[in-house]
mmCIF file of C-alpha atoms and ligand atoms in Angstrom:
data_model
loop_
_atom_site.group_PDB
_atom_site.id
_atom_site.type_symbol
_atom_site.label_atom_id
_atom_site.label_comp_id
_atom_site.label_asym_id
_atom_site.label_seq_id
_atom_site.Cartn_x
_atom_site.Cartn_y
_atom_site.Cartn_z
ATOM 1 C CA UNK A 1103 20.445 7.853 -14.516
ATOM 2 C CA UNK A 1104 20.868 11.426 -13.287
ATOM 3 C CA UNK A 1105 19.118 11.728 -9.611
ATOM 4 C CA UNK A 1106 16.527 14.470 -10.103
ATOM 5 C CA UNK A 1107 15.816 17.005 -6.919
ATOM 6 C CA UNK A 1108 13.476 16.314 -4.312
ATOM 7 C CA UNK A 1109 11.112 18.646 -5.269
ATOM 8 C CA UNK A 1110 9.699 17.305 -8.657
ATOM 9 C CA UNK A 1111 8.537 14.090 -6.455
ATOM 10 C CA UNK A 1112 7.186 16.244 -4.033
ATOM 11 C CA UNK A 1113 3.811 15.764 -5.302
ATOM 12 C CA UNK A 1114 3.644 11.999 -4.419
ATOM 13 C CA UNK A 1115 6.385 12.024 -1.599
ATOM 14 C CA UNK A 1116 5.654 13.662 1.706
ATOM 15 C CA UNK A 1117 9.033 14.825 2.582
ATOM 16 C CA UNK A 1118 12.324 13.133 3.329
ATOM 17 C CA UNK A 1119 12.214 13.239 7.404
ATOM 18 C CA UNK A 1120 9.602 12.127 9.584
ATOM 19 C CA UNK A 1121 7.938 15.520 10.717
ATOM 20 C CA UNK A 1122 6.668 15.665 6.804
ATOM 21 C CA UNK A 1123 4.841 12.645 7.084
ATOM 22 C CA UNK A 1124 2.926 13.427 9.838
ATOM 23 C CA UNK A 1125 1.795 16.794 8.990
ATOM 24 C CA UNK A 1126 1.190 15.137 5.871
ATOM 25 C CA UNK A 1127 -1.020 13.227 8.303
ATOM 26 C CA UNK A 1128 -2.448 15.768 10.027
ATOM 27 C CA UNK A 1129 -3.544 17.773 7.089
ATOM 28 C CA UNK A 1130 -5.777 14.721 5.739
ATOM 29 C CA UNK A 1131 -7.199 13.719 8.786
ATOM 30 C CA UNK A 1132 -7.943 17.593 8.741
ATOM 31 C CA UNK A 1133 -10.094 16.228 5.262
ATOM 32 C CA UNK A 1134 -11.616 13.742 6.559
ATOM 33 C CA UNK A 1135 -9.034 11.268 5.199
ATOM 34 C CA UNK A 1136 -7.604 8.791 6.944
ATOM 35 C CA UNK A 1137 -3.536 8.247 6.547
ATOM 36 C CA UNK A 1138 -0.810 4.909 6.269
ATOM 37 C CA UNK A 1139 2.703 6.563 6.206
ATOM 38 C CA UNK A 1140 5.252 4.156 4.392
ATOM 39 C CA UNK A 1141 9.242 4.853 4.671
ATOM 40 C CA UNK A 1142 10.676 4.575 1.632
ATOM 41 C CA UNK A 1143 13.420 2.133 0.333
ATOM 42 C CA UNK A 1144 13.514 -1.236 -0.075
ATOM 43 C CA UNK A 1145 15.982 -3.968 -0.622
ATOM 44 C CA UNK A 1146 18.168 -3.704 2.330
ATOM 45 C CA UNK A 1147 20.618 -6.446 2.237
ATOM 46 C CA UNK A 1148 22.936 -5.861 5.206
ATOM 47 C CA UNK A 1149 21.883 -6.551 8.760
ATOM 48 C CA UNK A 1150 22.777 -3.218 10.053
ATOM 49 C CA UNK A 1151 20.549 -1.659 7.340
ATOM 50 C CA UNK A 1152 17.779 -3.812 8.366
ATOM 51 C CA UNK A 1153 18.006 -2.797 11.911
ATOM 52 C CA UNK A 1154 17.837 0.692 11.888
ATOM 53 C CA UNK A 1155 14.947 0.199 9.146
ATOM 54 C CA UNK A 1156 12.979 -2.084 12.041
ATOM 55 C CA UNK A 1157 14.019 0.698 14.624
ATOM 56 C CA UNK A 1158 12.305 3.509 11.972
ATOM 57 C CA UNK A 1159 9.328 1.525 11.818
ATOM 58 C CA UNK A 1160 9.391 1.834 15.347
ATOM 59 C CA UNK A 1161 10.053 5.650 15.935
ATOM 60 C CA UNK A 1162 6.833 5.951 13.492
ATOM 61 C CA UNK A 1163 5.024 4.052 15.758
ATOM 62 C CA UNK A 1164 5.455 5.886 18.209
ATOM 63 C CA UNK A 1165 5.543 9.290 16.492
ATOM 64 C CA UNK A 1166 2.122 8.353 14.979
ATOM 65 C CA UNK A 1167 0.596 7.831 18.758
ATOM 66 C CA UNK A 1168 2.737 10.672 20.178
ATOM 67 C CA UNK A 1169 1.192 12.738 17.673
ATOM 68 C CA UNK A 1170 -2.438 11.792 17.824
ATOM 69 C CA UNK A 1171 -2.690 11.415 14.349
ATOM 70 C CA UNK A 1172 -5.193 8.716 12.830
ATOM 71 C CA UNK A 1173 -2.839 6.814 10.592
ATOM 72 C CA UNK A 1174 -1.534 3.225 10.106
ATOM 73 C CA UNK A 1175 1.688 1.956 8.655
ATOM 74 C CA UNK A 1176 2.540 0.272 5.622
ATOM 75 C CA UNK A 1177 5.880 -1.582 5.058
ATOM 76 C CA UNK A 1178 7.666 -3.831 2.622
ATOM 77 C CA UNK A 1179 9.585 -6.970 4.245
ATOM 78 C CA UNK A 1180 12.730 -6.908 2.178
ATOM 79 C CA UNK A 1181 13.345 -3.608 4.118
ATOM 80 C CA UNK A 1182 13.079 -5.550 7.191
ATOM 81 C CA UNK A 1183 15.703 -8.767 5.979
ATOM 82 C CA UNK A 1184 13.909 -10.874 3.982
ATOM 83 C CA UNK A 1185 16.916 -10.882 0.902
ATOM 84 C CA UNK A 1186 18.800 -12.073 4.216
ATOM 85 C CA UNK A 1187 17.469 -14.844 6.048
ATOM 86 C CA UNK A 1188 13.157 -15.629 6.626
ATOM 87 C CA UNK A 1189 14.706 -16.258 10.344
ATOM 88 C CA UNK A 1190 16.369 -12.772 10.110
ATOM 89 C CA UNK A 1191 13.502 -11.171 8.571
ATOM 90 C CA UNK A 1192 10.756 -12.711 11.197
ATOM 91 C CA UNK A 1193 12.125 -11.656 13.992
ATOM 92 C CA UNK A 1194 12.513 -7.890 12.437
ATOM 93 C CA UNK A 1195 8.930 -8.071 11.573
ATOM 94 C CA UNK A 1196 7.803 -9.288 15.330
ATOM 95 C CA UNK A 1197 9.502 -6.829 16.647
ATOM 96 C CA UNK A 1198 7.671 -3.907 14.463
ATOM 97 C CA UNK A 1199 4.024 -5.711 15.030
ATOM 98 C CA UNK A 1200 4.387 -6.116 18.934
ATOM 99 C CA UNK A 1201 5.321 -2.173 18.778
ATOM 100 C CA UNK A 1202 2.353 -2.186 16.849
ATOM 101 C CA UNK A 1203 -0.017 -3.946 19.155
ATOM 102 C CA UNK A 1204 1.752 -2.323 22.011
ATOM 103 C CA UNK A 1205 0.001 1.210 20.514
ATOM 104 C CA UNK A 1206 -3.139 -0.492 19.534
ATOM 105 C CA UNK A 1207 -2.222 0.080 15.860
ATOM 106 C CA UNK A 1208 -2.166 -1.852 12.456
ATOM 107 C CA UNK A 1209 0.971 -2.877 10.089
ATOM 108 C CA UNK A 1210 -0.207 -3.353 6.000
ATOM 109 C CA UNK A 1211 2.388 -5.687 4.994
ATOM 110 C CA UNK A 1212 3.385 -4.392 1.139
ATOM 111 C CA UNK A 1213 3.236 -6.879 -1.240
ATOM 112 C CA UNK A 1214 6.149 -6.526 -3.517
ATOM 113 C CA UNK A 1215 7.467 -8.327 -6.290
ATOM 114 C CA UNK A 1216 6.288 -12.615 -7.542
ATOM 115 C CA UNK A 1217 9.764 -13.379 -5.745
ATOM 116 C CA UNK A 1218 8.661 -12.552 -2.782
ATOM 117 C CA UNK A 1219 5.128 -13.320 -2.870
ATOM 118 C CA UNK A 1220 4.560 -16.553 -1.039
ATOM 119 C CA UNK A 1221 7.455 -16.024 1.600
ATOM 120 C CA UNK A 1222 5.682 -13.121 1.967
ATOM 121 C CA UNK A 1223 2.318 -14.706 2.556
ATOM 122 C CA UNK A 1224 4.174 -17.720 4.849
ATOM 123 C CA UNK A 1225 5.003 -14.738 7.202
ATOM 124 C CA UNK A 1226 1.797 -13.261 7.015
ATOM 125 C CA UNK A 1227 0.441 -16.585 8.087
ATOM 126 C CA UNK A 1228 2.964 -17.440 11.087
ATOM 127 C CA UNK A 1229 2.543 -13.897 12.277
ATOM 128 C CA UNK A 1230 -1.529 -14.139 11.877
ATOM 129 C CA UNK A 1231 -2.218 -16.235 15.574
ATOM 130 C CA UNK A 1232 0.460 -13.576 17.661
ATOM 131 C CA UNK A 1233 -1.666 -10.576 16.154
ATOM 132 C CA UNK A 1234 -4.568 -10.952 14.131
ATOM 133 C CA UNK A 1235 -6.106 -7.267 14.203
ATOM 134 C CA UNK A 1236 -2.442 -5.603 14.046
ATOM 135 C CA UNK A 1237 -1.268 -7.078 10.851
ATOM 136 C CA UNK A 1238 -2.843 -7.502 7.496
ATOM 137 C CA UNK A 1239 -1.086 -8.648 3.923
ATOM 138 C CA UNK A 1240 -1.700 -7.384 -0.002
ATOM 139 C CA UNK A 1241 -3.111 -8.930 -2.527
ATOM 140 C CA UNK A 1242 -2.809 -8.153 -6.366
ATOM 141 C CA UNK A 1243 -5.114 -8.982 -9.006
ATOM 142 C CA UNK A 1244 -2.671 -9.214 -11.456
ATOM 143 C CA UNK A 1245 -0.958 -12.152 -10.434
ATOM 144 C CA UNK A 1246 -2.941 -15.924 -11.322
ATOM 145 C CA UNK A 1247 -1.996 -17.198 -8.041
ATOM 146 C CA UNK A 1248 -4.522 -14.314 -6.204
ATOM 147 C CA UNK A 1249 -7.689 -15.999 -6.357
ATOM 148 C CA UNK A 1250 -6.698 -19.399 -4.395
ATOM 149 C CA UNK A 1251 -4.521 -16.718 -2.152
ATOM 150 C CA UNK A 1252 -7.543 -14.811 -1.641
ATOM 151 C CA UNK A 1253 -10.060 -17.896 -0.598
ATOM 152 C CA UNK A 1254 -7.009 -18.993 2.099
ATOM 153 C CA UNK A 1255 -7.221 -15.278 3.011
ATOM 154 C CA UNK A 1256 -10.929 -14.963 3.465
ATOM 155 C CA UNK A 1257 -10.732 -18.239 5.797
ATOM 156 C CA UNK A 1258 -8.281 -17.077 7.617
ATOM 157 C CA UNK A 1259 -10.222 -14.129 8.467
ATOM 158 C CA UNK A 1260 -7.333 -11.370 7.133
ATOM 159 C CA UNK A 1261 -7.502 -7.759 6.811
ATOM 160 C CA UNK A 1262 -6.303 -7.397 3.095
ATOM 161 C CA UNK A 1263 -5.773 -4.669 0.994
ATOM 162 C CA UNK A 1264 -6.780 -5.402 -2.887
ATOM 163 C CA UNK A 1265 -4.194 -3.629 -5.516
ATOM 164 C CA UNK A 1266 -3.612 -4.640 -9.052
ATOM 165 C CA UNK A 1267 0.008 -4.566 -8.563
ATOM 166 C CA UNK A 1268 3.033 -2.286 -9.325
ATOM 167 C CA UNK A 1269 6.099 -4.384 -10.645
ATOM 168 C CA UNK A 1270 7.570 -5.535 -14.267
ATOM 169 C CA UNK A 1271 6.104 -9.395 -14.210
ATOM 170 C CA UNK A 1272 6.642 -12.080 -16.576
ATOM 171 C CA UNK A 1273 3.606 -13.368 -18.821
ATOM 172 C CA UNK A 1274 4.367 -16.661 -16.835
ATOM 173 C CA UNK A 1275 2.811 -15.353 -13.066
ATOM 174 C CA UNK A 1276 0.478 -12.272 -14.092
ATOM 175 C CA UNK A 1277 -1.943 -11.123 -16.445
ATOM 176 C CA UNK A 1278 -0.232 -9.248 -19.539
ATOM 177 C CA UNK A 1279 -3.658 -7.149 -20.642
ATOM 178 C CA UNK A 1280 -5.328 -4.759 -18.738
ATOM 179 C CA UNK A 1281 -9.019 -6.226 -18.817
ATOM 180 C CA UNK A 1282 -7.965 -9.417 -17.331
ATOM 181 C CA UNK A 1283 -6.327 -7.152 -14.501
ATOM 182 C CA UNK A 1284 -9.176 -5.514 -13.663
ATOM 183 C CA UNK A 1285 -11.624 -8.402 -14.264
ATOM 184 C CA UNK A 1286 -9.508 -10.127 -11.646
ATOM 185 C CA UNK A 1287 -9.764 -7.068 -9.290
ATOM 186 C CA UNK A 1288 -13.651 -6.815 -9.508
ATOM 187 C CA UNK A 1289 -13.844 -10.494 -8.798
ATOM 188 C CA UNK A 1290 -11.566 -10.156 -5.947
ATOM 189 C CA UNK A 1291 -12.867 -7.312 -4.088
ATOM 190 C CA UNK A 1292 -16.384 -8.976 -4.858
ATOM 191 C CA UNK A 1293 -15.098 -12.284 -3.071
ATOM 192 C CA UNK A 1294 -13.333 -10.112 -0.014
ATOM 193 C CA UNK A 1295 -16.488 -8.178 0.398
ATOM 194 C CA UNK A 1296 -18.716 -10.874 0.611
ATOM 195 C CA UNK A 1297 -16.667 -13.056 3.061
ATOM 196 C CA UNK A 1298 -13.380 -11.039 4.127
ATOM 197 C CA UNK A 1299 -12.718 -9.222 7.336
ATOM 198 C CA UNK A 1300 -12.593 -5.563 6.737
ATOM 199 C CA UNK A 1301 -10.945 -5.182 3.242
ATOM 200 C CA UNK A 1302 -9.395 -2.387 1.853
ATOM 201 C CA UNK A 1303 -9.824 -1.423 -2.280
ATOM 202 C CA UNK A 1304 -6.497 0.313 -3.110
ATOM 203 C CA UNK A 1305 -7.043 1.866 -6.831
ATOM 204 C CA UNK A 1306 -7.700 5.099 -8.198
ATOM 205 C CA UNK A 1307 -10.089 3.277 -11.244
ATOM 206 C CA UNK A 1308 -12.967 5.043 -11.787
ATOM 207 C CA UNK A 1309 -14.708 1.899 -12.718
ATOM 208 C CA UNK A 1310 -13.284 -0.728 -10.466
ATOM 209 C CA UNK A 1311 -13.908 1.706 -6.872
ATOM 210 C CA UNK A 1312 -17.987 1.866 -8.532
ATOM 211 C CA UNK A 1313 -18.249 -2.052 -9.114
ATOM 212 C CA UNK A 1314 -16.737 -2.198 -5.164
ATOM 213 C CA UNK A 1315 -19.072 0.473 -3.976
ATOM 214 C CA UNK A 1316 -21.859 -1.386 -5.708
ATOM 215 C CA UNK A 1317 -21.169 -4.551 -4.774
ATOM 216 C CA UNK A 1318 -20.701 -3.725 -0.714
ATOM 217 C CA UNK A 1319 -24.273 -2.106 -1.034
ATOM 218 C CA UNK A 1320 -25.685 -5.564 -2.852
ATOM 219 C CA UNK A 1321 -24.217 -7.423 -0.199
ATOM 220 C CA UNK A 1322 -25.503 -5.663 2.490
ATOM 221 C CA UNK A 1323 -21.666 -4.631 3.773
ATOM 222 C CA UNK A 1324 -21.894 -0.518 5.294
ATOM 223 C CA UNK A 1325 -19.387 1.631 3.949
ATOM 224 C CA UNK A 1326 -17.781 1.516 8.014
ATOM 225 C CA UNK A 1327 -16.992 -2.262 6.603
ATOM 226 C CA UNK A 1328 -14.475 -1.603 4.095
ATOM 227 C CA UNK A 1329 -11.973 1.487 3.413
ATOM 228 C CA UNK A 1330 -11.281 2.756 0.033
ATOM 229 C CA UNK A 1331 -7.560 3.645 -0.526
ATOM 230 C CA UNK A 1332 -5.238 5.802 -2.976
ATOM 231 C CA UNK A 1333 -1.528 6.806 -3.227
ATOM 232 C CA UNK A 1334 -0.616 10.198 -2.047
ATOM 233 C CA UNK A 1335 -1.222 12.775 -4.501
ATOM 234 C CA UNK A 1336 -3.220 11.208 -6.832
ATOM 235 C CA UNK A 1337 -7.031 12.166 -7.408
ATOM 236 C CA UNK A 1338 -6.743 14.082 -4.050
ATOM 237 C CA UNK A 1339 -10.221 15.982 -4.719
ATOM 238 C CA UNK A 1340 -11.910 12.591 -5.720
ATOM 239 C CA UNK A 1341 -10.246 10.946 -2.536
ATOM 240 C CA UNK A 1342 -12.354 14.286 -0.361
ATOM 241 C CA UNK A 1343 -15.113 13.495 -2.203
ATOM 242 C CA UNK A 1344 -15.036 9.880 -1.280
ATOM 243 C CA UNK A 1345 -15.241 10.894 2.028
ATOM 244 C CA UNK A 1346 -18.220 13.562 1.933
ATOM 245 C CA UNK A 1347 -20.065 10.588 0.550
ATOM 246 C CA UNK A 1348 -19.874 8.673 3.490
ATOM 247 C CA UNK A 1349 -16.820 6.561 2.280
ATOM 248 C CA UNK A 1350 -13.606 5.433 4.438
ATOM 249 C CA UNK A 1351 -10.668 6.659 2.637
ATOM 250 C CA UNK A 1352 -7.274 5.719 3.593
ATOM 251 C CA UNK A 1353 -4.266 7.597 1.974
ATOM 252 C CA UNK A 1354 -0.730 6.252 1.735
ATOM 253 C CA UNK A 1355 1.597 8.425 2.181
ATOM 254 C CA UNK A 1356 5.102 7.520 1.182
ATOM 255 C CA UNK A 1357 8.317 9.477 2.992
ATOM 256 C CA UNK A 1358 12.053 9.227 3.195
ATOM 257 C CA UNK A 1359 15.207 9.954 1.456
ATOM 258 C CA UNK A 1360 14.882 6.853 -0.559
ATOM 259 C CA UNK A 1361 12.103 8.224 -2.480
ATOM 260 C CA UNK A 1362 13.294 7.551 -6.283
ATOM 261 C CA UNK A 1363 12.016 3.957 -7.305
ATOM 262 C CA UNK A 1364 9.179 4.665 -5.550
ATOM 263 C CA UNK A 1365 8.512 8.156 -7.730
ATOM 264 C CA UNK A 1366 9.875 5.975 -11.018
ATOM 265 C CA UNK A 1367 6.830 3.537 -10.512
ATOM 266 C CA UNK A 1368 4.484 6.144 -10.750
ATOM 267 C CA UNK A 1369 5.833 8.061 -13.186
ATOM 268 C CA UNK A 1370 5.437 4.626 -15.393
ATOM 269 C CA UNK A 1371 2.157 4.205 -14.868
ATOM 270 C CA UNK A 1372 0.708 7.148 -16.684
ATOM 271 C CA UNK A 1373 1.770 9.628 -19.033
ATOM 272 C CA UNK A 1374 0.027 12.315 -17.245
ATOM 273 C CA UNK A 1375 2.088 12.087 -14.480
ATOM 274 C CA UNK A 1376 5.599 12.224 -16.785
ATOM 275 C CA UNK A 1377 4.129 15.465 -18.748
ATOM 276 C CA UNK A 1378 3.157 16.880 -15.184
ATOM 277 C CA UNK A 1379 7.022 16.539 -13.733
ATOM 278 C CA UNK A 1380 7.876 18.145 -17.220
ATOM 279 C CA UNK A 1381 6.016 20.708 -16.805
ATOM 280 C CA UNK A 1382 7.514 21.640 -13.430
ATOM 281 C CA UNK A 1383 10.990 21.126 -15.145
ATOM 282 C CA UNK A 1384 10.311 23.851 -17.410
ATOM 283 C CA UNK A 1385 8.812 26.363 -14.588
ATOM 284 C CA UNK A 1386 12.335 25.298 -12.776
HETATM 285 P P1 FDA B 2179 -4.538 2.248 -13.229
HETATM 286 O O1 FDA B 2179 -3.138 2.742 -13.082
HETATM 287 O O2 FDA B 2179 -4.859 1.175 -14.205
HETATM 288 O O3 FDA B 2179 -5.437 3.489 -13.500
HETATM 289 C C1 FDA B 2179 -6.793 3.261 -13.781
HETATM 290 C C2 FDA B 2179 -7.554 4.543 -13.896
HETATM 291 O O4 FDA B 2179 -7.455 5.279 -12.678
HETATM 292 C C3 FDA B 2179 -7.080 5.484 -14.958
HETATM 293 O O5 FDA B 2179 -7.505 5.082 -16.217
HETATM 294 C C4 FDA B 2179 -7.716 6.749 -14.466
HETATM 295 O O6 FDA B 2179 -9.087 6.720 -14.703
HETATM 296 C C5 FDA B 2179 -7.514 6.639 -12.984
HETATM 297 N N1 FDA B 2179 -6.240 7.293 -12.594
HETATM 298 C C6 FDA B 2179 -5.080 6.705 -12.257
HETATM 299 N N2 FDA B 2179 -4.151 7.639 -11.964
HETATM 300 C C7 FDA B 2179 -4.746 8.829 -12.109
HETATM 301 C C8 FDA B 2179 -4.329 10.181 -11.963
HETATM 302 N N3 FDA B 2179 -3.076 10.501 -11.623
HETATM 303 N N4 FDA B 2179 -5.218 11.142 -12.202
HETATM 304 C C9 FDA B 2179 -6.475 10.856 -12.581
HETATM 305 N N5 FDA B 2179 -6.923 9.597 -12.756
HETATM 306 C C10 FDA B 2179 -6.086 8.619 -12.520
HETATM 307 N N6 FDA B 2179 1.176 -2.179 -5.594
HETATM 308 C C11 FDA B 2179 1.872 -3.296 -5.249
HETATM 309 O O7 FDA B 2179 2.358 -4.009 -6.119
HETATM 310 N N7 FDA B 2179 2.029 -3.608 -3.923
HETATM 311 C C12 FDA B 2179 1.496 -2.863 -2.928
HETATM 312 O O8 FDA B 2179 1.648 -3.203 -1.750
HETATM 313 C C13 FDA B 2179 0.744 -1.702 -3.280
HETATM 314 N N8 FDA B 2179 0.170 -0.894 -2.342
HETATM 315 C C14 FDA B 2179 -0.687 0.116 -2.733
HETATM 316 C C15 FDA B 2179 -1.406 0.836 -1.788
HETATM 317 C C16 FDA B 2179 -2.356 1.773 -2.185
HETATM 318 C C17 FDA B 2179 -3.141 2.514 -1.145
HETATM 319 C C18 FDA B 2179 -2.580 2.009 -3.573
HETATM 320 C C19 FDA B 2179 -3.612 2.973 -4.040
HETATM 321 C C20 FDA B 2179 -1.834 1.339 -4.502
HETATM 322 C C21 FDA B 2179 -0.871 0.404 -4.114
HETATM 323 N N9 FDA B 2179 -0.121 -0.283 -5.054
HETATM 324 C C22 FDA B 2179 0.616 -1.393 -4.652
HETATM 325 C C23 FDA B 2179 -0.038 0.202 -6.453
HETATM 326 C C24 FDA B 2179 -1.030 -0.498 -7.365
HETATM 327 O O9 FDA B 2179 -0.637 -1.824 -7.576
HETATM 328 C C25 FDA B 2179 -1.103 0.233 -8.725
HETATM 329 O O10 FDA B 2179 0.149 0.203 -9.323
HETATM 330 C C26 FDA B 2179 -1.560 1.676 -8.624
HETATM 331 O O11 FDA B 2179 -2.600 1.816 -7.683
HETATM 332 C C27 FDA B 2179 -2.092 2.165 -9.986
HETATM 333 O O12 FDA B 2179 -3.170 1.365 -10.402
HETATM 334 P P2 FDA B 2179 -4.725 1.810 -10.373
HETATM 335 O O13 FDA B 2179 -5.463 0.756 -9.632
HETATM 336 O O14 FDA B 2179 -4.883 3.157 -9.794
HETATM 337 O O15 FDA B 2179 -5.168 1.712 -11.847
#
């Protein structure tokens, strides 16, 4: 496949250097948005790789607080070793939280594809006791397994953040249709809201943010209990409006030179984002 330039992902990427993210940052907080900046890539297999991914993770720690910016981080273990050992990959992951925790800030583990979903959760879990408010894992409604992930969750007193999940999965582990999806993400955020710890409703659905919003006002929860959250560039005048209403809207902003799978996954999703990089094509 031909690598397209930079610029057509522009809309959903920050930048490809570090300085882009944060005034990426900046510029929502400047909204009234809140931020988590995400380095792209994933996948790394070779220990050096992983190492100076870890040390990144670090440097945007510490950029974040140097900065004064109010924005978490979200990253995806198989950056940080987990195609190479679960040893390998926990001790990459410690070291990234106790930077964390050092900086009184919070690490969204990614949840990425079925493979990786219950080593990822085992992590979660063994990383949980060491530091419970810094860390918090991903749940998405389209996979069966959610629902008995999400009661463990909810007793465990986790953070999570609700998505209905990005990757190609077999009929075997998630939903194929749509309504099931989103009937499991209703029911899901309804269970997290009721008895979770601070969850987080990552869609841009029209329908499924109202049945949240609805059901944290049935339930009593404020809207200081629960953020609402949305990819970079998409909806950004509903994700202001959010805000004027009262809500707590996190943003995730992706950046890095490994920006292409991440830019494919959108582009998949909707149509309206294909005819939109089209259309920028043809401006050139
Ligand atoms: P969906 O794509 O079904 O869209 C539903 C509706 O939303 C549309 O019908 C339309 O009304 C509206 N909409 C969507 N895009 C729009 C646009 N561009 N303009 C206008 N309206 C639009 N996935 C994963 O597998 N692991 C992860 O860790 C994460 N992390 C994550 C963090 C955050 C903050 C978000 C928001 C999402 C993720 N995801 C994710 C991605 C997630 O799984 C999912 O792929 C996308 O959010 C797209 O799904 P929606 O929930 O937006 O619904």
């Amino acid at each position: 496949m031909i690598h397209p330039p930079f610029a057509l992902a522009r809309r959903f990427v920050a930048g490809e250097a570090l300085p882009d993210a944060i005034e990426v940052a900046r510029r929502l907080n400047g909204r009234g948005l809140l931020a988590t900046l995400d380095i792209l890539g994933e996948n790394i297999a070779d220990r050096t790789g992983v190492r100076a991914a870890r040390d990144a993770y670090v440097r945007l720690l510490d950029e974040i607080a140097l900065s004064g910016v109010d924005s978490n981080i979200s990253i995806k273990l198989t950056m940080l070793g987990l195609d190479v050992s679960r040893e390998f990959c926990e001790e990459n992951l410690r070291a990234v939280l106790a930077a964390a925790r050092e900086r009184m800030n919070f690490v969204r583990i990614d949840m990425e594809g079925s493979r990786y979903t219950a080593a990822t959760l085992e992590l979660f879990g063994d990383m949980r006791g060491e530091f419970a408010d810094h860390v918090g894992p991903v749940i998405q409604s389209y996979l069966y397994r959610s629902r008995p992930d999400v009661e463990e969750l909810v007793r465990l007193r986790a953070r999570v953040r609700l998505v209905k999940g990005a990757y190609k999965e077999p009929e075997s582990v998630a939903f194929p249709h749509r309504e099931d999806v989103n009937r499991s993400f209703d029911e899901l955020a309804e269970r997290l809201l009721a008895g979770g710890r601070y969850p987080a409703i990552a869609t841009h659905d029209d329908a499924r943010i109202a049945h949240a919003v609805e059901a944290a006002e049935r339930l009593g929860v404020p809207p200081t209990g629960y953020e609402l959250q949305m990819l970079y560039g998409i909806r950004p005048r509903f994700q202001e409006e959010l805000a004027r209403r009262g809500h707590r809207v996190r943003v995730y902003v992706p950046y890095g030179a490994e920006w292409f799978p991440y830019f494919y996954r959108r582009l998949r999703e909707r149509k309206e984002n294909v005819l939109f990089v089209l259309k920028n094509l043809l401006r050139g």
